[in-house]
PDB file of C-alpha atoms in Angstrom:
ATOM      1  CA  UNK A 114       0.000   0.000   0.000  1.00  0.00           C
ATOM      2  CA  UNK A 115       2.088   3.319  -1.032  1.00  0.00           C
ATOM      3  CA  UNK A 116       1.017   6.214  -0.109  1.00  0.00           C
ATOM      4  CA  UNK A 117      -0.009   8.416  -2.946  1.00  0.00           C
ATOM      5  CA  UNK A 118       3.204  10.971  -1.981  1.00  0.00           C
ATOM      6  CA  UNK A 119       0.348  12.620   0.369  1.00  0.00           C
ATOM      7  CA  UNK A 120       1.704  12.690   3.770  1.00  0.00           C
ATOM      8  CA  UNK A 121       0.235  12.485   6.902  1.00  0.00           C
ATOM      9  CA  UNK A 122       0.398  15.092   9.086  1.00  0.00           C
ATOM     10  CA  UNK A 123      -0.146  13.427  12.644  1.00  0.00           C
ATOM     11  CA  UNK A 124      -0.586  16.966  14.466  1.00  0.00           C
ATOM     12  CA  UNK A 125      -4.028  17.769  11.794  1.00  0.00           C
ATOM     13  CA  UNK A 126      -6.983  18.342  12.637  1.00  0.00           C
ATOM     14  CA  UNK A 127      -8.077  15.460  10.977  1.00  0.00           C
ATOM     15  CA  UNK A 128      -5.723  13.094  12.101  1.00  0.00           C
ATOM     16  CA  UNK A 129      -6.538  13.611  15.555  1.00  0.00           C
ATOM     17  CA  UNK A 130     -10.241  13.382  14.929  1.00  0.00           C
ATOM     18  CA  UNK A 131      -9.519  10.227  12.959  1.00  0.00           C
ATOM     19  CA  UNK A 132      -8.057   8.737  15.523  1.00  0.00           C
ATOM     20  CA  UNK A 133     -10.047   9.637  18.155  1.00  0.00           C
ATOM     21  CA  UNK A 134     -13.388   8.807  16.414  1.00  0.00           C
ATOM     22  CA  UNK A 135     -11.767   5.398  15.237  1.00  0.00           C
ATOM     23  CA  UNK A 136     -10.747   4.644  18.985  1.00  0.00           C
ATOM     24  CA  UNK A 137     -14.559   5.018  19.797  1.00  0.00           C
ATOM     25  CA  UNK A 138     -15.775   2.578  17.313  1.00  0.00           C
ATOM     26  CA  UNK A 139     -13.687   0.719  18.161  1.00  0.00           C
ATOM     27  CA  UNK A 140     -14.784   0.539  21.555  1.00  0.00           C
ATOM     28  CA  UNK A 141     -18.271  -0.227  20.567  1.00  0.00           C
ATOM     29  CA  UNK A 142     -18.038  -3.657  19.032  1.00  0.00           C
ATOM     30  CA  UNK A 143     -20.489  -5.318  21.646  1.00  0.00           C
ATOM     31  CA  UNK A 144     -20.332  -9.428  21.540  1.00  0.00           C
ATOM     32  CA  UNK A 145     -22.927  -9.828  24.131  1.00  0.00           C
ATOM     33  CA  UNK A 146     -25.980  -9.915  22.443  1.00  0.00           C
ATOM     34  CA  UNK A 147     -28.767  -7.673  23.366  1.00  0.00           C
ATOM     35  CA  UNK A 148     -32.362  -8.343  23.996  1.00  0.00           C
ATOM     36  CA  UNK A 149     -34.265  -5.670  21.906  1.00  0.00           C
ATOM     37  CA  UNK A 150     -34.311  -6.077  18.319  1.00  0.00           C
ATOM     38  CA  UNK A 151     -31.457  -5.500  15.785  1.00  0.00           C
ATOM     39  CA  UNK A 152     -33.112  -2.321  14.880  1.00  0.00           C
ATOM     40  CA  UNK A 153     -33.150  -0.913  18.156  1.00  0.00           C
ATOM     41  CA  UNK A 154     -30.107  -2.008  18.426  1.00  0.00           C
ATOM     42  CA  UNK A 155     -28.452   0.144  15.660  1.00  0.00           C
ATOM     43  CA  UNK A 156     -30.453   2.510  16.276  1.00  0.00           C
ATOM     44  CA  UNK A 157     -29.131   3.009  19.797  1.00  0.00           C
ATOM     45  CA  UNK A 158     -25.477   2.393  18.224  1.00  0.00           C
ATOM     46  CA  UNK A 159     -25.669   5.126  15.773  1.00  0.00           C
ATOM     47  CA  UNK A 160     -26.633   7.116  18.189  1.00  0.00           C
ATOM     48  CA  UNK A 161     -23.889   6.343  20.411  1.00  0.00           C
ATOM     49  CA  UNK A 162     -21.418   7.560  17.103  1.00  0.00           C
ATOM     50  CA  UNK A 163     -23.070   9.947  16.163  1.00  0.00           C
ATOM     51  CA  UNK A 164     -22.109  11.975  20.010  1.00  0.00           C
ATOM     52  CA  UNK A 165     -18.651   9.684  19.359  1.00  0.00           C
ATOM     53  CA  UNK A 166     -18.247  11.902  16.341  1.00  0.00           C
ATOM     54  CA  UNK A 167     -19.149  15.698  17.672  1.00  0.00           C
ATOM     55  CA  UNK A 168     -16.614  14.415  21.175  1.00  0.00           C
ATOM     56  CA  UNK A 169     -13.722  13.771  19.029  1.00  0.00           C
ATOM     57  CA  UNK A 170     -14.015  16.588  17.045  1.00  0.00           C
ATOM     58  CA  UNK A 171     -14.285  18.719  19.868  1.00  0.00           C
ATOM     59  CA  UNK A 172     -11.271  17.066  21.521  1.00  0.00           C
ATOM     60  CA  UNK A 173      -9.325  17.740  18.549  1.00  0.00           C
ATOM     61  CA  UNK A 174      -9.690  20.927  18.661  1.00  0.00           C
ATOM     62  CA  UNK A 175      -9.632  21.516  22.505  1.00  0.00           C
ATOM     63  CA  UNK A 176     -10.266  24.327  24.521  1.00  0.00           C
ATOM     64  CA  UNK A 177      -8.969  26.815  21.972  1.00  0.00           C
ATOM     65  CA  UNK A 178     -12.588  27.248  20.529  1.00  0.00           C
ATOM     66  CA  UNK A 179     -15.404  28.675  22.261  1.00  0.00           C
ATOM     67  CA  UNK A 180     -17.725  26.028  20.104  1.00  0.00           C
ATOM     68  CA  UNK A 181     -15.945  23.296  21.376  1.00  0.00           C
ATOM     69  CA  UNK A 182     -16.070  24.559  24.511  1.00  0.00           C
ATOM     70  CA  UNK A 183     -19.797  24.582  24.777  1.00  0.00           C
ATOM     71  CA  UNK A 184     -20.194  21.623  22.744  1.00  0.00           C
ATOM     72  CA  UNK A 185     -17.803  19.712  25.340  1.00  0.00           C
ATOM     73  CA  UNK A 186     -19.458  21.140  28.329  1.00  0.00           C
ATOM     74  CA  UNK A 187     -22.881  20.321  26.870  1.00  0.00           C
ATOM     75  CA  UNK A 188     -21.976  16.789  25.864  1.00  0.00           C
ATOM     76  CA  UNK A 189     -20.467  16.078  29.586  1.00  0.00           C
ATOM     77  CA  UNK A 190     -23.623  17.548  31.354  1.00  0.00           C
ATOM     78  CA  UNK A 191     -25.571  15.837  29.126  1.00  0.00           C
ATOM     79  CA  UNK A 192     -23.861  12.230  29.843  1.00  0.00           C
ATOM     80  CA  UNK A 193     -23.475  13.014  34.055  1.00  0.00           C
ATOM     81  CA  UNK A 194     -27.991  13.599  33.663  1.00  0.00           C
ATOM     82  CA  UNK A 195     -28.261  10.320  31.318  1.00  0.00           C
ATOM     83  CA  UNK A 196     -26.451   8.764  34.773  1.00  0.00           C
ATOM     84  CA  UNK A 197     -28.194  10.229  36.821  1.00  0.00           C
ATOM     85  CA  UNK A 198     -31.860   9.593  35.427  1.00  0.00           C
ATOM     86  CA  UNK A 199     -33.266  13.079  35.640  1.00  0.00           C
ATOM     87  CA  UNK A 200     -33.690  13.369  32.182  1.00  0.00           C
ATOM     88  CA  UNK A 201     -37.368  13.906  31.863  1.00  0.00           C
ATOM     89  CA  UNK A 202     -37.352  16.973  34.475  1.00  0.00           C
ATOM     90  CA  UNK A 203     -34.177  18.773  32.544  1.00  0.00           C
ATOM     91  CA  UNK A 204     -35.636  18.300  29.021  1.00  0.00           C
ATOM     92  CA  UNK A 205     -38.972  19.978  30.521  1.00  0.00           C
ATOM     93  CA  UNK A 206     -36.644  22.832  32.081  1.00  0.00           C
ATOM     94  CA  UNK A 207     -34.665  23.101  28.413  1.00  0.00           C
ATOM     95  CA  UNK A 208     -37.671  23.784  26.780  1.00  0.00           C
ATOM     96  CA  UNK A 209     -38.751  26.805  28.585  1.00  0.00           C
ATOM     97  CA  UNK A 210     -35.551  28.084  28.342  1.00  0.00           C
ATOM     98  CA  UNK A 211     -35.936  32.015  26.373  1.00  0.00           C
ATOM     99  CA  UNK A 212     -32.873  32.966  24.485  1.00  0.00           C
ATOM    100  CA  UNK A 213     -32.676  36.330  25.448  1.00  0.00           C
ATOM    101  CA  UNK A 214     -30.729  38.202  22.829  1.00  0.00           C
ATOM    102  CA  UNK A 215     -30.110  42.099  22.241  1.00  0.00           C
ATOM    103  CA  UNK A 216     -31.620  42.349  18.845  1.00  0.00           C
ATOM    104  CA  UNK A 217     -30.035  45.514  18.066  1.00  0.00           C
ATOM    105  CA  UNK A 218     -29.736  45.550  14.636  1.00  0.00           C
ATOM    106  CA  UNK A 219     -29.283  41.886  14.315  1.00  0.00           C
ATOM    107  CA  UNK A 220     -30.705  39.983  10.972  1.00  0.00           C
ATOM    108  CA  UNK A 221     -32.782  37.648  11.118  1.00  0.00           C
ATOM    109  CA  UNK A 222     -30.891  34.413  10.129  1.00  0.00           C
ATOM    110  CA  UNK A 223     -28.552  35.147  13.364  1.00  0.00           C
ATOM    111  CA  UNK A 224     -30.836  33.766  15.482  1.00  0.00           C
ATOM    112  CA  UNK A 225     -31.286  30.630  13.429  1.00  0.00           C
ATOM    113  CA  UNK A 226     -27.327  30.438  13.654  1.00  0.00           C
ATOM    114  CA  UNK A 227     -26.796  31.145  16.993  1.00  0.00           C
ATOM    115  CA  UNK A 228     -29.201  27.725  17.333  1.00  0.00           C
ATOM    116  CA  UNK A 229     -26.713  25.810  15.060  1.00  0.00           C
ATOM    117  CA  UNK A 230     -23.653  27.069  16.288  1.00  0.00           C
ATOM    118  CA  UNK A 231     -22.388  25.461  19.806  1.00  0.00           C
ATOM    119  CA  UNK A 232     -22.402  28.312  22.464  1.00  0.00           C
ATOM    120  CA  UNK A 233     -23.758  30.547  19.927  1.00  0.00           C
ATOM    121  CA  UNK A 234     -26.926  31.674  22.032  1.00  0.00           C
ATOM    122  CA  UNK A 235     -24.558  34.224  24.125  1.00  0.00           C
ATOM    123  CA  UNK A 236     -22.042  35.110  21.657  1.00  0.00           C
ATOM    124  CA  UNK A 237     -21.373  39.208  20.220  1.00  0.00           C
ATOM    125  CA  UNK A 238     -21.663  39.275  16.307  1.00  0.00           C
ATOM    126  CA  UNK A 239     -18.276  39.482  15.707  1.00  0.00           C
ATOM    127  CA  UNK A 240     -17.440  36.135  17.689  1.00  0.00           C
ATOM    128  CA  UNK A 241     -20.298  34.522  16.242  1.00  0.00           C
ATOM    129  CA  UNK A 242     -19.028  34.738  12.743  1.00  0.00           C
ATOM    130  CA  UNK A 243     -15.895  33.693  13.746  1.00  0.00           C
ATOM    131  CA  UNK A 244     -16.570  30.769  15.631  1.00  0.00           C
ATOM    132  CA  UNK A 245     -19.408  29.769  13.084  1.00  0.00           C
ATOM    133  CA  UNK A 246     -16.573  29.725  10.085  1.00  0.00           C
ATOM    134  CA  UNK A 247     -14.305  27.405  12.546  1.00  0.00           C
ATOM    135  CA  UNK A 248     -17.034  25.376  13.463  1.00  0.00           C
ATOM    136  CA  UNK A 249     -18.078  24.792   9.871  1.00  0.00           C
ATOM    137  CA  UNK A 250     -14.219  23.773   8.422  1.00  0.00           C
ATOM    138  CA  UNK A 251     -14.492  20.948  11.199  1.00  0.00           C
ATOM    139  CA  UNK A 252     -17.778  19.943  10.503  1.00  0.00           C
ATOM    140  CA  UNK A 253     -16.519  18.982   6.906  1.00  0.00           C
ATOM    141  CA  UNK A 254     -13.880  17.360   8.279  1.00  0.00           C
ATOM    142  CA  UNK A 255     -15.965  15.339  10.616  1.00  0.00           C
ATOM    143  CA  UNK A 256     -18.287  14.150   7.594  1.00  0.00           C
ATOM    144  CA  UNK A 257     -15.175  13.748   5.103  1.00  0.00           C
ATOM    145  CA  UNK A 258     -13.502  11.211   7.320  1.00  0.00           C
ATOM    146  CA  UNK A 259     -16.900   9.645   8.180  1.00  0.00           C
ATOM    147  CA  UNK A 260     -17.600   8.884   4.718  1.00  0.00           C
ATOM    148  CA  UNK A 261     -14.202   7.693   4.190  1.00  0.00           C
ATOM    149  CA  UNK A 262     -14.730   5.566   6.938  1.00  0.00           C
ATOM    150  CA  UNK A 263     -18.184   3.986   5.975  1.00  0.00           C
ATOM    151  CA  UNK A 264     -16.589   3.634   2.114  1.00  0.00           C
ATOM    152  CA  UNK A 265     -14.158   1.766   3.567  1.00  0.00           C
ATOM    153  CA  UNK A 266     -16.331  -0.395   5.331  1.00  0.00           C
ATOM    154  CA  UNK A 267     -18.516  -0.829   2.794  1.00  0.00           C
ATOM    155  CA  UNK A 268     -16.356  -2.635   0.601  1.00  0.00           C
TER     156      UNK A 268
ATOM    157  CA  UNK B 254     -17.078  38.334  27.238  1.00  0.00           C
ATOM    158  CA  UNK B 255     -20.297  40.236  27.959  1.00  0.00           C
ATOM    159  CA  UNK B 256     -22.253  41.736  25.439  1.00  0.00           C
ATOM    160  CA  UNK B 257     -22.345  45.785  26.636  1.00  0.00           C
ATOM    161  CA  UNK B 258     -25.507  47.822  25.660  1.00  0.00           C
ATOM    162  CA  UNK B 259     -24.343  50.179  23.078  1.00  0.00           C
ATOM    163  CA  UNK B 260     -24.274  53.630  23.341  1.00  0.00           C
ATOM    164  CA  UNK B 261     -25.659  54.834  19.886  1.00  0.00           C
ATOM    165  CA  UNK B 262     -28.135  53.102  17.738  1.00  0.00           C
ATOM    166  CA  UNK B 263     -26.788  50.016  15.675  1.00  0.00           C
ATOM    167  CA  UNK B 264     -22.324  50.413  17.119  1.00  0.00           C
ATOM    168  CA  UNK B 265     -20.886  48.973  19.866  1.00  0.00           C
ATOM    169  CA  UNK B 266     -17.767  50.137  21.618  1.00  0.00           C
ATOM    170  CA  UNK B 267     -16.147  47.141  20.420  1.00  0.00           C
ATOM    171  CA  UNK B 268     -17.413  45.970  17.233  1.00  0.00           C
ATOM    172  CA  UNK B 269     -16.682  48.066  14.117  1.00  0.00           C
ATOM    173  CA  UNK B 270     -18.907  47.110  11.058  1.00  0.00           C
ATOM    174  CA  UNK B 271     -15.406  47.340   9.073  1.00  0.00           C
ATOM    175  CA  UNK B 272     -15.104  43.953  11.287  1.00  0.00           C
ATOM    176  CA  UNK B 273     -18.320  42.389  11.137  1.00  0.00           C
ATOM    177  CA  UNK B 274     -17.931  42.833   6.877  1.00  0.00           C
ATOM    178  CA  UNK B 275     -15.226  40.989   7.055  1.00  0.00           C
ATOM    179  CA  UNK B 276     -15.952  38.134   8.795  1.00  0.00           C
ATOM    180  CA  UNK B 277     -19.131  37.880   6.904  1.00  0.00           C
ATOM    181  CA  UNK B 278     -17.169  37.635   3.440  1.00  0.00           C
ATOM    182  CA  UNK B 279     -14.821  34.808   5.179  1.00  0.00           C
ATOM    183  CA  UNK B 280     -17.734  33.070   5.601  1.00  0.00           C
ATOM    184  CA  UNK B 281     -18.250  34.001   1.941  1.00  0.00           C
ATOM    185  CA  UNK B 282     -15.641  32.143   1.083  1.00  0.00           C
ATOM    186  CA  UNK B 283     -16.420  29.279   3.073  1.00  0.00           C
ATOM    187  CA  UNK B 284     -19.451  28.422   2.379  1.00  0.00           C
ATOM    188  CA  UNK B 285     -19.516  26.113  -1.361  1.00  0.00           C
ATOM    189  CA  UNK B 286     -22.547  27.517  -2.313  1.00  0.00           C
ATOM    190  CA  UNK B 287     -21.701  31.144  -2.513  1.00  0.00           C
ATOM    191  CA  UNK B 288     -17.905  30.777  -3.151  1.00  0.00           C
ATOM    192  CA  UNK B 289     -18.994  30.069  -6.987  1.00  0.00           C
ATOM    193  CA  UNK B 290     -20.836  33.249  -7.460  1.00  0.00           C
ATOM    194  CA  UNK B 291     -19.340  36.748  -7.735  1.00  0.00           C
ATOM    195  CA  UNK B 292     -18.560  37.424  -4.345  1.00  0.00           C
ATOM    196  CA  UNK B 293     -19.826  41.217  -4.421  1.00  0.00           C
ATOM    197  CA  UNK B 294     -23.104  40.665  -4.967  1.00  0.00           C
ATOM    198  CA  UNK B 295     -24.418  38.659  -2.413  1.00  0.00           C
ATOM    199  CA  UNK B 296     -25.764  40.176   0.286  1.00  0.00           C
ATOM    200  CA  UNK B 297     -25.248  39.270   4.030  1.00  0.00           C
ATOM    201  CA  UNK B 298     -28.079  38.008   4.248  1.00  0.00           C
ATOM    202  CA  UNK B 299     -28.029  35.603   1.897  1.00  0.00           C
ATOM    203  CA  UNK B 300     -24.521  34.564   3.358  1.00  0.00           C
ATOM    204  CA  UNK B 301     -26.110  34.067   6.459  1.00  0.00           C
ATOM    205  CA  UNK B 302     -28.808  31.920   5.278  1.00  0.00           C
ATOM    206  CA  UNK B 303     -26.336  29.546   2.873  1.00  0.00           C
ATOM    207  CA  UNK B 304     -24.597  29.470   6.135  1.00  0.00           C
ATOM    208  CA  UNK B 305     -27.526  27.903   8.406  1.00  0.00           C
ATOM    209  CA  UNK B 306     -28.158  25.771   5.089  1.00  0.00           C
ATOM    210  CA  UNK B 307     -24.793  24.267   5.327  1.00  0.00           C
ATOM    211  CA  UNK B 308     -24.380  23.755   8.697  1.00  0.00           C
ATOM    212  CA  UNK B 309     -27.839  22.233   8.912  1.00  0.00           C
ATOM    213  CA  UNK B 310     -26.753  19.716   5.879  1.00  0.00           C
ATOM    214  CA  UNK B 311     -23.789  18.850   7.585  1.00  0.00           C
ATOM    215  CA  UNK B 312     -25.631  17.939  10.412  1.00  0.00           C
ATOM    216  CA  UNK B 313     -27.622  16.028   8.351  1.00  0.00           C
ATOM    217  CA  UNK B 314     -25.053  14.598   6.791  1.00  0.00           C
ATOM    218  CA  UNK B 315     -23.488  13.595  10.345  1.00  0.00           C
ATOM    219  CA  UNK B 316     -26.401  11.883  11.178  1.00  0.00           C
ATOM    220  CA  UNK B 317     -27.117   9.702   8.149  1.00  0.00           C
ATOM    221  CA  UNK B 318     -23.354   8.665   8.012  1.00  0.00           C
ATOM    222  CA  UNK B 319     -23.408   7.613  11.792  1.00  0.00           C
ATOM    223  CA  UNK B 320     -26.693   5.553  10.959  1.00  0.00           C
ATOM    224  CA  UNK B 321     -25.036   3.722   7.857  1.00  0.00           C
ATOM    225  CA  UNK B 322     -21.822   2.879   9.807  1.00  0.00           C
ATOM    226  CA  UNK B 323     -23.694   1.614  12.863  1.00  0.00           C
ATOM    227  CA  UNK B 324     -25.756  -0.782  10.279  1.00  0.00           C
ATOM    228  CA  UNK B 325     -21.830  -1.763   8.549  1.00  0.00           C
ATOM    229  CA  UNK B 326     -20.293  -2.184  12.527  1.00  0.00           C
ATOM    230  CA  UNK B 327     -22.665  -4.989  13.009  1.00  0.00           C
ATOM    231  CA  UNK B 328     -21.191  -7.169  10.459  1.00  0.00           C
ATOM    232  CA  UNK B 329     -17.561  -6.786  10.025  1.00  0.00           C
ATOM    233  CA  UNK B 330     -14.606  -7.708  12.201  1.00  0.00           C
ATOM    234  CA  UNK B 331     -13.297  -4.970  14.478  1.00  0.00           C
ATOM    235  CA  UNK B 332      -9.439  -6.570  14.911  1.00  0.00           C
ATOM    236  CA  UNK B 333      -8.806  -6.251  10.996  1.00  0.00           C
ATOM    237  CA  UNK B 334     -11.153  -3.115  10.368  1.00  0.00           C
ATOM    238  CA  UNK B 335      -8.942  -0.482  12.287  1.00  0.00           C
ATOM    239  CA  UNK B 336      -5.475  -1.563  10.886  1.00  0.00           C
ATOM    240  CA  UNK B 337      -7.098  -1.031   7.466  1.00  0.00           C
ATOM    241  CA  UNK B 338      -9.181   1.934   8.387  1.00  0.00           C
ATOM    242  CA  UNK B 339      -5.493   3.622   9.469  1.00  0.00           C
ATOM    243  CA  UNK B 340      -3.968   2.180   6.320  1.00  0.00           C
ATOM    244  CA  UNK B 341      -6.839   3.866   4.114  1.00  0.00           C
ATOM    245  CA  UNK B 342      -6.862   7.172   5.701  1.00  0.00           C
ATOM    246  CA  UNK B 343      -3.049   7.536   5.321  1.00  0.00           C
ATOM    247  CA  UNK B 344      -2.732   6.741   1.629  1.00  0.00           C
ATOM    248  CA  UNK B 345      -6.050   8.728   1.025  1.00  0.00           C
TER     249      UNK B 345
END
């Protein structure tokens, strides 16, 4: 197998996601066999990559974002409730939640992308553009090596 | 970082607009949709919206590629998958 004179870069972006997010997988071969069905079953599973996927990312890229930040923070809290079995009570609470923006001057769509964007809700413009055009170079990262991935598989 | 009320209508103390236009055409250039088209024309706006369009395809994208490789993880091999995996992904 010789490499195509492309060389890998282990300190990317994408490297560390990739190995990261192949660690996970990894982790989630699971030989006892569970009682609901097989569609439950991969249902549950692709769940279980799909957060895999947004963690590494977010690792990669560490503290040095405020998306990852939030996304991290959100993901942990998120995991320490699903222990804890309060989950009904919090997603009540979520819902009510107001996002209370200063909408001085502020289009439209910046609402719909302070939803999208991790953190986004209490961002100023300025770092919400920023953090939005980081956000969505590792996004494409995250699906580019995920469809390498399932190619690979698929074969 | 907390948002201060500005002073006079539509500026803030700490954002110029000189800033704010260029972040918006990075985005610009970002974004696949809009990077084909003649970048002076297209309004923020519009940039905004490809934007949410993107990002909300991408999460789309996320979420049908997690659900095919759940469906592939139940029927191949884990040992010999991630040697190859690593093997692909560095000639790629």
């Amino acid at each position: 197998m010789t490499p195509k004179g492309v060389s890998l870069n282990p300190n990317s972006r994408k490297t560390k996601f990739a190995r990261r997010f192949i660690f996970a997988l990894s982790r989630m071969r699971n030989p006892i066999p569970v009682s609901s069905s097989i569609e439950e079953e991969v249902r549950t599973r692709s769940h279980k990559i799909k957060i895999a996927a947004y963690l590494s990312m977010a690792r990669a890229v560490g503290s040095r974002r405020a998306w990852s930040r939030a996304l991290l923070f959100k993901l942990r809290t998120r995991a320490r409730r699903h222990n804890m079995i309060i989950r009904r009570r919090s997603f009540r609470l979520k819902k009510k939640r107001i996002i209370k923006n200063d909408p001085q001057g502020e289009p439209s769509q910046t609402k719909k992308l302070r939803q999208l964007v991790p953190g986004g809700k209490t961002m100023d413009m300025c770092s919400l553009l920023e953090e939005t055009a980081h956000y969505m170079t590792c996004l494409a990262t995250q699906v580019k090596v995920m469809q390498t991935i399932a190619d690979h598989f698929a074969k | 970082m907390s948002s201060r009320r500005p002073r006079q209508s539509g500026t803030s103390s700490r954002i110029t607009d000189d800033q704010i236009i260029d972040l918006v055409s990075k985005l610009r250039q970002l974004v696949p949709e809009i990077r084909n088209r003649r970048s002076d024309k297209v309004p923020a706006s519009k940039v905004l919206q490809e934007t949410c369009n993107y990002i909300r395809n991408l999460h789309r994208e996320v979420d049908d590629l997690s659900e095919r490789l759940s469906q592939l993880l139940a029927t191949i091999d884990a040992e010999s998958a991630e040697a190859s995996i690593i093997r692909s992904l560095i000639t790629q």
